PDB file of C-alpha atoms in Angstrom:
ATOM      1  CA  MET A   1      35.185 -10.887  -9.346  1.00  0.00           C
ATOM      2  CA  GLU A   2      36.279  -7.769 -10.877  1.00  0.00           C
ATOM      3  CA  GLY A   3      34.414  -5.012 -12.647  1.00  0.00           C
ATOM      4  CA  ASN A   4      33.580  -1.324 -13.565  1.00  0.00           C
ATOM      5  CA  PHE A   5      30.886  -0.314 -11.114  1.00  0.00           C
ATOM      6  CA  LEU A   6      28.840   2.215 -13.054  1.00  0.00           C
ATOM      7  CA  GLY A   7      31.684   3.344 -15.189  1.00  0.00           C
ATOM      8  CA  ARG A   8      33.011   5.657 -12.018  1.00  0.00           C
ATOM      9  CA  GLY A   9      36.287   3.869 -11.485  1.00  0.00           C
ATOM     10  CA  THR A  10      34.810   1.920  -8.735  1.00  0.00           C
ATOM     11  CA  GLY A  11      36.093  -1.399  -8.264  1.00  0.00           C
ATOM     12  CA  TYR A  12      33.639  -4.589  -7.563  1.00  0.00           C
ATOM     13  CA  THR A  13      36.224  -6.856  -5.624  1.00  0.00           C
ATOM     14  CA  GLY A  14      34.620  -9.861  -4.468  1.00  0.00           C
ATOM     15  CA  VAL A  15      31.135 -11.497  -3.487  1.00  0.00           C
ATOM     16  CA  THR A  16      30.218 -14.185  -1.111  1.00  0.00           C
ATOM     17  CA  TYR A  17      27.112 -16.007  -0.553  1.00  0.00           C
ATOM     18  CA  ASN A  18      25.479 -16.052   3.125  1.00  0.00           C
ATOM     19  CA  ARG A  19      22.696 -17.921   4.696  1.00  0.00           C
ATOM     20  CA  LYS A  20      20.321 -15.440   4.197  1.00  0.00           C
ATOM     21  CA  SER A  21      20.387 -15.801   0.360  1.00  0.00           C
ATOM     22  CA  ASN A  22      22.216 -12.416   0.136  1.00  0.00           C
ATOM     23  CA  TYR A  23      25.318 -11.712  -1.993  1.00  0.00           C
ATOM     24  CA  ILE A  24      27.944  -9.816  -0.017  1.00  0.00           C
ATOM     25  CA  GLY A  25      30.174  -7.853  -2.381  1.00  0.00           C
ATOM     26  CA  THR A  26      33.130  -5.587  -1.610  1.00  0.00           C
ATOM     27  CA  ILE A  27      33.030  -2.267  -3.175  1.00  0.00           C
ATOM     28  CA  THR A  28      36.345  -0.308  -3.412  1.00  0.00           C
ATOM     29  CA  VAL A  29      35.825   3.422  -3.780  1.00  0.00           C
ATOM     30  CA  GLY A  30      39.518   4.822  -3.860  1.00  0.00           C
ATOM     31  CA  ASP A  31      41.392   3.459  -0.735  1.00  0.00           C
ATOM     32  CA  THR A  32      38.292   2.835   1.063  1.00  0.00           C
ATOM     33  CA  ASP A  33      36.349  -0.271   0.973  1.00  0.00           C
ATOM     34  CA  VAL A  34      32.733  -0.331   1.584  1.00  0.00           C
ATOM     35  CA  TYR A  35      30.855  -3.210   2.204  1.00  0.00           C
ATOM     36  CA  ALA A  36      27.089  -3.790   0.767  1.00  0.00           C
ATOM     37  CA  VAL A  37      24.730  -6.475   0.983  1.00  0.00           C
ATOM     38  CA  LEU A  38      23.062  -6.904  -2.563  1.00  0.00           C
ATOM     39  CA  GLN A  39      19.798  -8.626  -2.394  1.00  0.00           C
ATOM     40  CA  THR A  40      19.173 -10.936  -5.704  1.00  0.00           C
ATOM     41  CA  ILE A  41      15.572  -9.861  -6.427  1.00  0.00           C
ATOM     42  CA  LYS A  42      14.781 -11.330  -9.764  1.00  0.00           C
ATOM     43  CA  SER A  43      11.896  -8.965 -10.729  1.00  0.00           C
ATOM     44  CA  LYS A  44      14.669  -5.956  -9.964  1.00  0.00           C
ATOM     45  CA  ILE A  45      17.291  -7.686 -12.243  1.00  0.00           C
ATOM     46  CA  GLU A  46      15.951  -8.665 -15.462  1.00  0.00           C
ATOM     47  CA  ASN A  47      18.763  -9.302 -17.315  1.00  0.00           C
ATOM     48  CA  VAL A  48      20.575 -11.920 -15.020  1.00  0.00           C
ATOM     49  CA  SER A  49      19.946 -15.035 -13.027  1.00  0.00           C
ATOM     50  CA  ILE A  50      20.879 -15.933  -9.382  1.00  0.00           C
ATOM     51  CA  SER A  51      23.170 -18.626 -10.618  1.00  0.00           C
ATOM     52  CA  ARG A  52      25.318 -16.179 -12.261  1.00  0.00           C
ATOM     53  CA  PHE A  53      26.283 -14.242  -9.014  1.00  0.00           C
ATOM     54  CA  VAL A  54      27.322 -17.687  -7.333  1.00  0.00           C
ATOM     55  CA  ASP A  55      29.597 -18.515 -10.577  1.00  0.00           C
ATOM     56  CA  GLY A  56      31.321 -14.887  -9.904  1.00  0.00           C
ATOM     57  CA  LYS A  57      30.073 -13.685 -13.286  1.00  0.00           C
ATOM     58  CA  ALA A  58      28.553 -10.458 -12.322  1.00  0.00           C
ATOM     59  CA  SER A  59      29.357  -7.588 -14.528  1.00  0.00           C
ATOM     60  CA  SER A  60      28.918  -3.752 -14.559  1.00  0.00           C
ATOM     61  CA  ASP A  61      25.707  -3.694 -16.195  1.00  0.00           C
ATOM     62  CA  ILE A  62      24.193  -5.996 -13.353  1.00  0.00           C
ATOM     63  CA  CYS A  63      25.481  -3.517 -10.857  1.00  0.00           C
ATOM     64  CA  GLU A  64      23.948  -0.941 -12.367  1.00  0.00           C
ATOM     65  CA  ASN A  65      20.747  -2.377 -12.415  1.00  0.00           C
ATOM     66  CA  LEU A  66      20.842  -3.128  -8.806  1.00  0.00           C
ATOM     67  CA  LEU A  67      21.444   0.706  -7.835  1.00  0.00           C
ATOM     68  CA  ILE A  68      19.130   2.199 -10.166  1.00  0.00           C
ATOM     69  CA  ASN A  69      16.200  -0.042  -9.111  1.00  0.00           C
ATOM     70  CA  LYS A  70      16.345   0.575  -5.191  1.00  0.00           C
ATOM     71  CA  ASN A  71      13.876   3.153  -5.431  1.00  0.00           C
ATOM     72  CA  LEU A  72      10.825   4.376  -7.633  1.00  0.00           C
ATOM     73  CA  MET A  73      11.740   8.039  -7.571  1.00  0.00           C
ATOM     74  CA  ASP A  74      10.865   7.818 -11.684  1.00  0.00           C
ATOM     75  CA  LYS A  75       7.803   6.359 -11.401  1.00  0.00           C
ATOM     76  CA  LYS A  76       4.364   7.929 -11.546  1.00  0.00           C
ATOM     77  CA  ILE A  77       2.205   6.501  -8.522  1.00  0.00           C
ATOM     78  CA  LEU A  78      -1.406   7.206  -7.978  1.00  0.00           C
ATOM     79  CA  ILE A  79      -3.182   6.234  -4.828  1.00  0.00           C
ATOM     80  CA  PHE A  80      -6.591   5.654  -3.970  1.00  0.00           C
ATOM     81  CA  GLY A  81      -7.266   5.925  -0.235  1.00  0.00           C
ATOM     82  CA  ASP A  82      -9.104   7.215   3.020  1.00  0.00           C
ATOM     83  CA  SER A  83      -7.484   8.896   5.912  1.00  0.00           C
ATOM     84  CA  ILE A  84      -4.823   6.269   6.523  1.00  0.00           C
ATOM     85  CA  SER A  85      -3.238   7.694   3.499  1.00  0.00           C
ATOM     86  CA  THR A  86      -3.834  11.590   3.355  1.00  0.00           C
ATOM     87  CA  GLY A  87      -1.140  13.571   3.468  1.00  0.00           C
ATOM     88  CA  ASP A  88       0.657  16.534   1.745  1.00  0.00           C
ATOM     89  CA  THR A  89       2.410  15.363  -1.337  1.00  0.00           C
ATOM     90  CA  SER A  90       1.897  18.390  -3.633  1.00  0.00           C
ATOM     91  CA  ALA A  91      -0.347  21.092  -3.448  1.00  0.00           C
ATOM     92  CA  GLU A  92      -0.954  20.713  -7.214  1.00  0.00           C
ATOM     93  CA  ILE A  93      -2.001  16.911  -7.137  1.00  0.00           C
ATOM     94  CA  TYR A  94      -3.013  16.527  -3.652  1.00  0.00           C
ATOM     95  CA  THR A  95      -6.547  15.956  -3.357  1.00  0.00           C
ATOM     96  CA  GLY A  96      -7.952  15.517   0.381  1.00  0.00           C
ATOM     97  CA  GLU A  97      -6.966  16.962   3.906  1.00  0.00           C
ATOM     98  CA  LYS A  98      -4.110  15.991   5.920  1.00  0.00           C
ATOM     99  CA  TYR A  99      -6.218  14.135   8.446  1.00  0.00           C
ATOM    100  CA  GLY A 100      -4.645  14.496  12.040  1.00  0.00           C
ATOM    101  CA  GLY A 101      -2.295  17.046  10.808  1.00  0.00           C
ATOM    102  CA  TYR A 102       0.572  14.519  10.732  1.00  0.00           C
ATOM    103  CA  ASN A 103       2.474  12.532   8.176  1.00  0.00           C
ATOM    104  CA  LYS A 104       1.486   9.263   7.021  1.00  0.00           C
ATOM    105  CA  TRP A 105       3.043   6.222   5.334  1.00  0.00           C
ATOM    106  CA  VAL A 106       3.051   8.270   1.893  1.00  0.00           C
ATOM    107  CA  GLU A 107       5.154  10.999   3.341  1.00  0.00           C
ATOM    108  CA  ALA A 108       7.389   8.360   5.004  1.00  0.00           C
ATOM    109  CA  LEU A 109       8.201   6.952   1.539  1.00  0.00           C
ATOM    110  CA  ILE A 110       8.948  10.538   0.190  1.00  0.00           C
ATOM    111  CA  ASP A 111      11.162  11.447   3.017  1.00  0.00           C
ATOM    112  CA  ASP A 112      13.088   7.972   2.557  1.00  0.00           C
ATOM    113  CA  ASN A 113      13.610   9.070  -1.081  1.00  0.00           C
ATOM    114  CA  TYR A 114      11.968   5.748  -2.411  1.00  0.00           C
ATOM    115  CA  ILE A 115       9.228   7.585  -4.360  1.00  0.00           C
ATOM    116  CA  ALA A 116       9.142  11.552  -5.489  1.00  0.00           C
ATOM    117  CA  LYS A 117       6.970  14.375  -4.295  1.00  0.00           C
ATOM    118  CA  HIS A 118       6.550  15.451  -7.442  1.00  0.00           C
ATOM    119  CA  ASN A 119       5.580  12.094  -9.254  1.00  0.00           C
ATOM    120  CA  VAL A 120       2.684  10.725  -6.760  1.00  0.00           C
ATOM    121  CA  ARG A 121      -0.924  12.045  -7.092  1.00  0.00           C
ATOM    122  CA  ASN A 122      -2.487  10.965  -3.625  1.00  0.00           C
ATOM    123  CA  ASP A 123      -5.891  10.971  -4.005  1.00  0.00           C
ATOM    124  CA  SER A 124      -6.954   9.821  -0.356  1.00  0.00           C
ATOM    125  CA  ILE A 125      -9.830  11.354   1.336  1.00  0.00           C
ATOM    126  CA  HIS A 126     -10.765  11.042   5.157  1.00  0.00           C
ATOM    127  CA  ALA A 127     -14.074   8.849   5.996  1.00  0.00           C
ATOM    128  CA  THR A 128     -14.410   7.547   2.134  1.00  0.00           C
ATOM    129  CA  GLY A 129     -14.719   4.476   0.601  1.00  0.00           C
ATOM    130  CA  PHE A 130     -16.002   2.262  -2.163  1.00  0.00           C
ATOM    131  CA  VAL A 131     -19.454   3.686  -0.790  1.00  0.00           C
ATOM    132  CA  SER A 132     -18.779   5.852   1.921  1.00  0.00           C
ATOM    133  CA  ARG A 133     -18.824   9.371   1.393  1.00  0.00           C
ATOM    134  CA  VAL A 134     -18.210  12.804   2.640  1.00  0.00           C
ATOM    135  CA  SER A 135     -19.422  15.597   0.029  1.00  0.00           C
ATOM    136  CA  GLY A 136     -21.625  13.140  -1.851  1.00  0.00           C
ATOM    137  CA  GLU A 137     -19.169  12.900  -4.898  1.00  0.00           C
ATOM    138  CA  ASP A 138     -15.808  11.741  -3.235  1.00  0.00           C
ATOM    139  CA  ASP A 139     -16.538   7.842  -3.047  1.00  0.00           C
ATOM    140  CA  LEU A 140     -13.813   5.854  -4.651  1.00  0.00           C
ATOM    141  CA  ILE A 141     -16.048   5.289  -8.066  1.00  0.00           C
ATOM    142  CA  THR A 142     -16.713   8.960  -8.336  1.00  0.00           C
ATOM    143  CA  ARG A 143     -13.408   9.784  -7.944  1.00  0.00           C
ATOM    144  CA  LEU A 144     -11.893   6.927 -10.332  1.00  0.00           C
ATOM    145  CA  ARG A 145     -14.663   8.229 -13.045  1.00  0.00           C
ATOM    146  CA  ASN A 146     -13.339  11.862 -12.461  1.00  0.00           C
ATOM    147  CA  THR A 147      -9.552  10.883 -12.951  1.00  0.00           C
ATOM    148  CA  THR A 148      -8.264  12.136 -16.523  1.00  0.00           C
ATOM    149  CA  ASP A 149      -4.882  11.337 -15.834  1.00  0.00           C
ATOM    150  CA  THR A 150      -4.053   7.809 -16.759  1.00  0.00           C
ATOM    151  CA  ASP A 151      -0.315   8.064 -17.308  1.00  0.00           C
ATOM    152  CA  PHE A 152       0.654   6.397 -14.043  1.00  0.00           C
ATOM    153  CA  ASP A 153       3.364   3.355 -13.551  1.00  0.00           C
ATOM    154  CA  LEU A 154       1.699   2.346 -10.197  1.00  0.00           C
ATOM    155  CA  VAL A 155      -1.973   2.596  -9.148  1.00  0.00           C
ATOM    156  CA  ILE A 156      -2.180   1.426  -5.127  1.00  0.00           C
ATOM    157  CA  VAL A 157      -5.833   0.822  -3.816  1.00  0.00           C
ATOM    158  CA  PHE A 158      -5.841   1.317   0.218  1.00  0.00           C
ATOM    159  CA  ALA A 159      -9.419   1.577   1.218  1.00  0.00           C
ATOM    160  CA  GLY A 160     -12.669  -0.048   2.432  1.00  0.00           C
ATOM    161  CA  ILE A 161     -12.729   0.464   6.167  1.00  0.00           C
ATOM    162  CA  ASN A 162     -14.937   3.353   6.272  1.00  0.00           C
ATOM    163  CA  ASP A 163     -17.719   1.191   4.454  1.00  0.00           C
ATOM    164  CA  ALA A 164     -17.867  -0.855   7.638  1.00  0.00           C
ATOM    165  CA  ILE A 165     -17.451   2.227  10.121  1.00  0.00           C
ATOM    166  CA  ARG A 166     -20.388   4.388   8.611  1.00  0.00           C
ATOM    167  CA  ALA A 167     -22.237   1.833   7.493  1.00  0.00           C
ATOM    168  CA  ASN A 168     -25.271   2.739   9.987  1.00  0.00           C
ATOM    169  CA  LEU A 169     -24.566   6.345   9.691  1.00  0.00           C
ATOM    170  CA  LEU A 170     -24.810   6.473   6.066  1.00  0.00           C
ATOM    171  CA  GLU A 171     -27.289   3.259   5.535  1.00  0.00           C
ATOM    172  CA  ILE A 172     -24.528   1.177   3.605  1.00  0.00           C
ATOM    173  CA  GLY A 173     -25.601  -2.219   3.175  1.00  0.00           C
ATOM    174  CA  PHE A 174     -23.273  -5.383   2.423  1.00  0.00           C
ATOM    175  CA  GLY A 175     -25.172  -6.066  -0.399  1.00  0.00           C
ATOM    176  CA  MET A 176     -24.941 -10.031  -0.468  1.00  0.00           C
ATOM    177  CA  ASP A 177     -27.581 -12.217   1.031  1.00  0.00           C
ATOM    178  CA  GLU A 178     -26.947 -15.817   2.713  1.00  0.00           C
ATOM    179  CA  GLN A 179     -27.393 -17.351  -0.728  1.00  0.00           C
ATOM    180  CA  GLY A 180     -24.889 -14.974  -2.503  1.00  0.00           C
ATOM    181  CA  ASN A 181     -27.402 -13.212  -4.292  1.00  0.00           C
ATOM    182  CA  LYS A 182     -26.076  -9.600  -4.830  1.00  0.00           C
ATOM    183  CA  GLN A 183     -27.602  -6.335  -4.847  1.00  0.00           C
ATOM    184  CA  THR A 184     -26.824  -3.907  -7.489  1.00  0.00           C
ATOM    185  CA  ASP A 185     -27.072  -0.423  -6.244  1.00  0.00           C
ATOM    186  CA  ILE A 186     -23.656   0.904  -6.021  1.00  0.00           C
ATOM    187  CA  LEU A 187     -24.633   3.962  -4.062  1.00  0.00           C
ATOM    188  CA  LYS A 188     -26.248   1.687  -1.397  1.00  0.00           C
ATOM    189  CA  TYR A 189     -24.242  -1.311  -1.311  1.00  0.00           C
ATOM    190  CA  PHE A 190     -20.676  -2.480  -0.742  1.00  0.00           C
ATOM    191  CA  VAL A 191     -20.471  -5.458  -3.153  1.00  0.00           C
ATOM    192  CA  PRO A 192     -21.984  -3.964  -6.224  1.00  0.00           C
ATOM    193  CA  ALA A 193     -19.703  -1.155  -5.784  1.00  0.00           C
ATOM    194  CA  VAL A 194     -16.512  -3.091  -5.217  1.00  0.00           C
ATOM    195  CA  ASP A 195     -17.600  -4.885  -8.058  1.00  0.00           C
ATOM    196  CA  THR A 196     -17.949  -1.789 -10.580  1.00  0.00           C
ATOM    197  CA  PHE A 197     -15.060  -0.082  -9.247  1.00  0.00           C
ATOM    198  CA  PHE A 198     -12.328  -2.702 -10.171  1.00  0.00           C
ATOM    199  CA  ALA A 199     -14.039  -3.494 -13.266  1.00  0.00           C
ATOM    200  CA  GLU A 200     -13.374  -0.004 -14.394  1.00  0.00           C
ATOM    201  CA  LEU A 201     -10.298   0.423 -12.635  1.00  0.00           C
ATOM    202  CA  VAL A 202      -8.322  -2.168 -14.762  1.00  0.00           C
ATOM    203  CA  GLU A 203     -10.184  -0.944 -17.867  1.00  0.00           C
ATOM    204  CA  LYS A 204      -9.054   2.690 -17.515  1.00  0.00           C
ATOM    205  CA  PHE A 205      -5.318   1.975 -16.006  1.00  0.00           C
ATOM    206  CA  VAL A 206      -4.547  -0.786 -18.685  1.00  0.00           C
ATOM    207  CA  ASN A 207      -1.366   0.526 -19.251  1.00  0.00           C
ATOM    208  CA  SER A 208      -0.321   0.772 -15.446  1.00  0.00           C
ATOM    209  CA  ARG A 209       0.687  -1.983 -12.807  1.00  0.00           C
ATOM    210  CA  ILE A 210      -2.482  -1.812 -10.082  1.00  0.00           C
ATOM    211  CA  CYS A 211      -1.861  -3.342  -6.529  1.00  0.00           C
ATOM    212  CA  VAL A 212      -4.386  -3.467  -3.669  1.00  0.00           C
ATOM    213  CA  VAL A 213      -3.552  -3.008   0.064  1.00  0.00           C
ATOM    214  CA  LEU A 214      -6.394  -4.511   2.542  1.00  0.00           C
ATOM    215  CA  PRO A 215      -7.601  -2.190   4.875  1.00  0.00           C
ATOM    216  CA  LEU A 216      -6.048  -2.373   8.618  1.00  0.00           C
ATOM    217  CA  ARG A 217      -8.337  -3.438  11.592  1.00  0.00           C
ATOM    218  CA  THR A 218      -9.729  -1.186  13.922  1.00  0.00           C
ATOM    219  CA  PHE A 219     -10.234  -1.074  17.601  1.00  0.00           C
ATOM    220  CA  HIS A 220     -13.716  -2.907  16.543  1.00  0.00           C
ATOM    221  CA  SER A 221     -12.319  -5.819  14.918  1.00  0.00           C
ATOM    222  CA  HIS A 222     -12.114  -8.058  17.699  1.00  0.00           C
ATOM    223  CA  ALA A 223     -13.567  -8.220  21.534  1.00  0.00           C
ATOM    224  CA  GLY A 224     -10.485 -11.095  21.792  1.00  0.00           C
ATOM    225  CA  PRO A 225      -8.428 -13.383  19.831  1.00  0.00           C
ATOM    226  CA  GLY A 226     -10.853 -14.928  17.251  1.00  0.00           C
ATOM    227  CA  VAL A 227     -14.013 -13.145  18.694  1.00  0.00           C
ATOM    228  CA  GLY A 228     -15.718 -11.092  16.023  1.00  0.00           C
ATOM    229  CA  GLU A 229     -17.272  -8.085  16.918  1.00  0.00           C
ATOM    230  CA  MET A 230     -19.625  -5.839  14.279  1.00  0.00           C
ATOM    231  CA  TRP A 231     -20.047  -1.905  13.917  1.00  0.00           C
ATOM    232  CA  ASP A 232     -23.222  -1.006  14.733  1.00  0.00           C
ATOM    233  CA  GLY A 233     -25.554  -1.012  12.092  1.00  0.00           C
ATOM    234  CA  THR A 234     -23.941  -3.754   9.973  1.00  0.00           C
ATOM    235  CA  THR A 235     -24.265  -7.475  10.300  1.00  0.00           C
ATOM    236  CA  HIS A 236     -20.485  -8.066   8.618  1.00  0.00           C
ATOM    237  CA  LEU A 237     -17.208  -8.152  10.523  1.00  0.00           C
ATOM    238  CA  GLU A 238     -14.491  -5.953   9.034  1.00  0.00           C
ATOM    239  CA  THR A 239     -12.540  -9.138   7.894  1.00  0.00           C
ATOM    240  CA  ASP A 240     -15.837  -9.780   5.566  1.00  0.00           C
ATOM    241  CA  TYR A 241     -15.509  -6.435   3.995  1.00  0.00           C
ATOM    242  CA  SER A 242     -11.526  -7.012   3.544  1.00  0.00           C
ATOM    243  CA  ASP A 243     -12.041 -10.429   2.138  1.00  0.00           C
ATOM    244  CA  TYR A 244     -14.431  -9.174  -0.518  1.00  0.00           C
ATOM    245  CA  ILE A 245     -12.186  -6.574  -1.694  1.00  0.00           C
ATOM    246  CA  ALA A 246      -9.614  -9.401  -1.924  1.00  0.00           C
ATOM    247  CA  LYS A 247     -11.684 -11.511  -3.847  1.00  0.00           C
ATOM    248  CA  VAL A 248     -12.711  -9.017  -6.636  1.00  0.00           C
ATOM    249  CA  ALA A 249      -8.874  -8.084  -7.126  1.00  0.00           C
ATOM    250  CA  LYS A 250      -8.059 -11.861  -7.116  1.00  0.00           C
ATOM    251  CA  GLU A 251     -10.463 -12.140 -10.091  1.00  0.00           C
ATOM    252  CA  TYR A 252      -8.647  -9.845 -11.778  1.00  0.00           C
ATOM    253  CA  CYS A 253      -5.274 -11.097 -10.927  1.00  0.00           C
ATOM    254  CA  LEU A 254      -4.014  -7.781  -8.749  1.00  0.00           C
ATOM    255  CA  PRO A 255      -1.204  -8.295  -6.599  1.00  0.00           C
ATOM    256  CA  VAL A 256      -2.631  -7.895  -3.094  1.00  0.00           C
ATOM    257  CA  LEU A 257      -1.231  -7.056   0.174  1.00  0.00           C
ATOM    258  CA  ASP A 258      -3.039  -8.553   3.135  1.00  0.00           C
ATOM    259  CA  ALA A 259      -2.835  -5.633   5.742  1.00  0.00           C
ATOM    260  CA  THR A 260      -6.033  -6.867   7.695  1.00  0.00           C
ATOM    261  CA  ASN A 261      -4.185 -10.044   8.781  1.00  0.00           C
ATOM    262  CA  GLN A 262      -0.668  -9.834   8.498  1.00  0.00           C
ATOM    263  CA  SER A 263       0.375  -6.140   8.622  1.00  0.00           C
ATOM    264  CA  GLY A 264       0.744  -6.533  12.591  1.00  0.00           C
ATOM    265  CA  PHE A 265      -1.243  -3.438  13.343  1.00  0.00           C
ATOM    266  CA  ALA A 266      -3.594  -4.508  16.001  1.00  0.00           C
ATOM    267  CA  PRO A 267      -5.787  -1.906  17.580  1.00  0.00           C
ATOM    268  CA  PHE A 268      -8.255  -4.461  19.219  1.00  0.00           C
ATOM    269  CA  ASN A 269      -5.655  -5.206  21.645  1.00  0.00           C
ATOM    270  CA  SER A 270      -5.829  -1.955  24.277  1.00  0.00           C
ATOM    271  CA  ALA A 271      -1.953  -1.865  24.869  1.00  0.00           C
ATOM    272  CA  PHE A 272      -1.401  -1.684  21.309  1.00  0.00           C
ATOM    273  CA  LYS A 273      -4.025   0.991  20.785  1.00  0.00           C
ATOM    274  CA  ASN A 274      -2.654   3.377  23.420  1.00  0.00           C
ATOM    275  CA  ARG A 275       0.747   2.970  22.130  1.00  0.00           C
ATOM    276  CA  TRP A 276       0.387   2.967  18.206  1.00  0.00           C
ATOM    277  CA  THR A 277      -3.011   4.859  17.453  1.00  0.00           C
ATOM    278  CA  LEU A 278      -3.693   8.373  17.141  1.00  0.00           C
ATOM    279  CA  GLN A 279      -4.485  10.119  20.176  1.00  0.00           C
ATOM    280  CA  VAL A 280      -7.581  12.402  19.973  1.00  0.00           C
ATOM    281  CA  GLY A 281      -7.847  14.510  23.545  1.00  0.00           C
ATOM    282  CA  ASP A 282      -7.590  11.733  26.063  1.00  0.00           C
ATOM    283  CA  VAL A 283      -8.496   8.998  24.002  1.00  0.00           C
ATOM    284  CA  HIS A 284      -6.351   6.858  21.448  1.00  0.00           C
ATOM    285  CA  ASP A 285      -8.762   6.390  18.639  1.00  0.00           C
ATOM    286  CA  GLY A 286      -8.114   2.637  17.631  1.00  0.00           C
ATOM    287  CA  VAL A 287      -8.242   3.460  14.138  1.00  0.00           C
ATOM    288  CA  HIS A 288      -5.212   5.240  12.480  1.00  0.00           C
ATOM    289  CA  PRO A 289      -1.643   4.580  13.191  1.00  0.00           C
ATOM    290  CA  THR A 290       0.753   7.167  14.642  1.00  0.00           C
ATOM    291  CA  GLU A 291       3.073   9.003  12.663  1.00  0.00           C
ATOM    292  CA  GLU A 292       5.501   6.987  14.221  1.00  0.00           C
ATOM    293  CA  TYR A 293       4.049   3.581  13.307  1.00  0.00           C
ATOM    294  CA  CYS A 294       3.709   4.801   9.579  1.00  0.00           C
ATOM    295  CA  LYS A 295       7.206   5.907   9.440  1.00  0.00           C
ATOM    296  CA  LYS A 296       8.788   2.726  11.202  1.00  0.00           C
ATOM    297  CA  TYR A 297       6.579   0.066  10.466  1.00  0.00           C
ATOM    298  CA  LEU A 298       3.698   0.840   7.675  1.00  0.00           C
ATOM    299  CA  SER A 299       5.668   2.494   5.135  1.00  0.00           C
ATOM    300  CA  LYS A 300       8.203  -0.074   5.322  1.00  0.00           C
ATOM    301  CA  TYR A 301       5.555  -2.790   5.097  1.00  0.00           C
ATOM    302  CA  ILE A 302       4.072  -1.281   1.892  1.00  0.00           C
ATOM    303  CA  ARG A 303       7.381  -0.491   0.190  1.00  0.00           C
ATOM    304  CA  GLY A 304       8.613  -4.383   0.662  1.00  0.00           C
ATOM    305  CA  PHE A 305       4.848  -5.201  -1.147  1.00  0.00           C
ATOM    306  CA  ILE A 306       5.401  -2.658  -4.032  1.00  0.00           C
ATOM    307  CA  ASP A 307       9.184  -2.923  -4.552  1.00  0.00           C
ATOM    308  CA  GLY A 308       8.881  -5.721  -6.793  1.00  0.00           C
ATOM    309  CA  LEU A 309       6.042  -4.674  -8.640  1.00  0.00           C
ATOM    310  CA  ILE A 310       7.496  -2.335 -10.980  1.00  0.00           C
TER     311      ILE A 310
END
């Protein structure tokens, strides 16, 4: 199989198939052979089927798509988040403080040249959530309503844990009784706030791809494997909060990444907590991933999720 690679005189000289479902091609640049693994992600290659690679019919336009779509540098991205996502993206469009003074997963993706700093609006504020607020006007619903720019390719919602953490402090109720009846006050109850947020989000960003990353666990998630533990002042587990976010997101058919149960972030384990969570004084807080964890694991985990969405 031969062809012009991006029209730059680069020859595409061969392709083989391996057991990991990758197509391994030899790209000849001058007199040098460079071996590249080309994964056949159908969402990234809209004009070609996997069988065309097997039949050896790849063409220059296919190779061009593979290269162009390896990042989201040209995409405008909006993030609604909390301290897990705060950071310095751009002074003009960043709305919160850089909690802990270190880079999070957003900066890691910028540093990896996967997303572009000037195209990211990181609306992430420490200690906030669907109901949880700091200033009185920085909960997710208020921030959504105050957002006037709706020209984004991708909207990421990554929040919710502060509604559990700060339930007692702010007198936040879960908002659903044992019979399944819902409260309606979005300023006091988590359930109606989540309902309202997503109803308004999908209407406001009807031209955007919307996705949801469920909140990470904290040290308070479990007393041990399979044993639930609750924050003071609430009768619900952290997983109850994330489960409800997932339920509502799926009602709108939104893509959901289950970071609550499948991220690998397990600070309820003391060894994990002391290795991978933010150290405050002499204590690791058991809530916030370290900069190393964000760069090494969390950013890649989220990248793998959003990579096939737009």
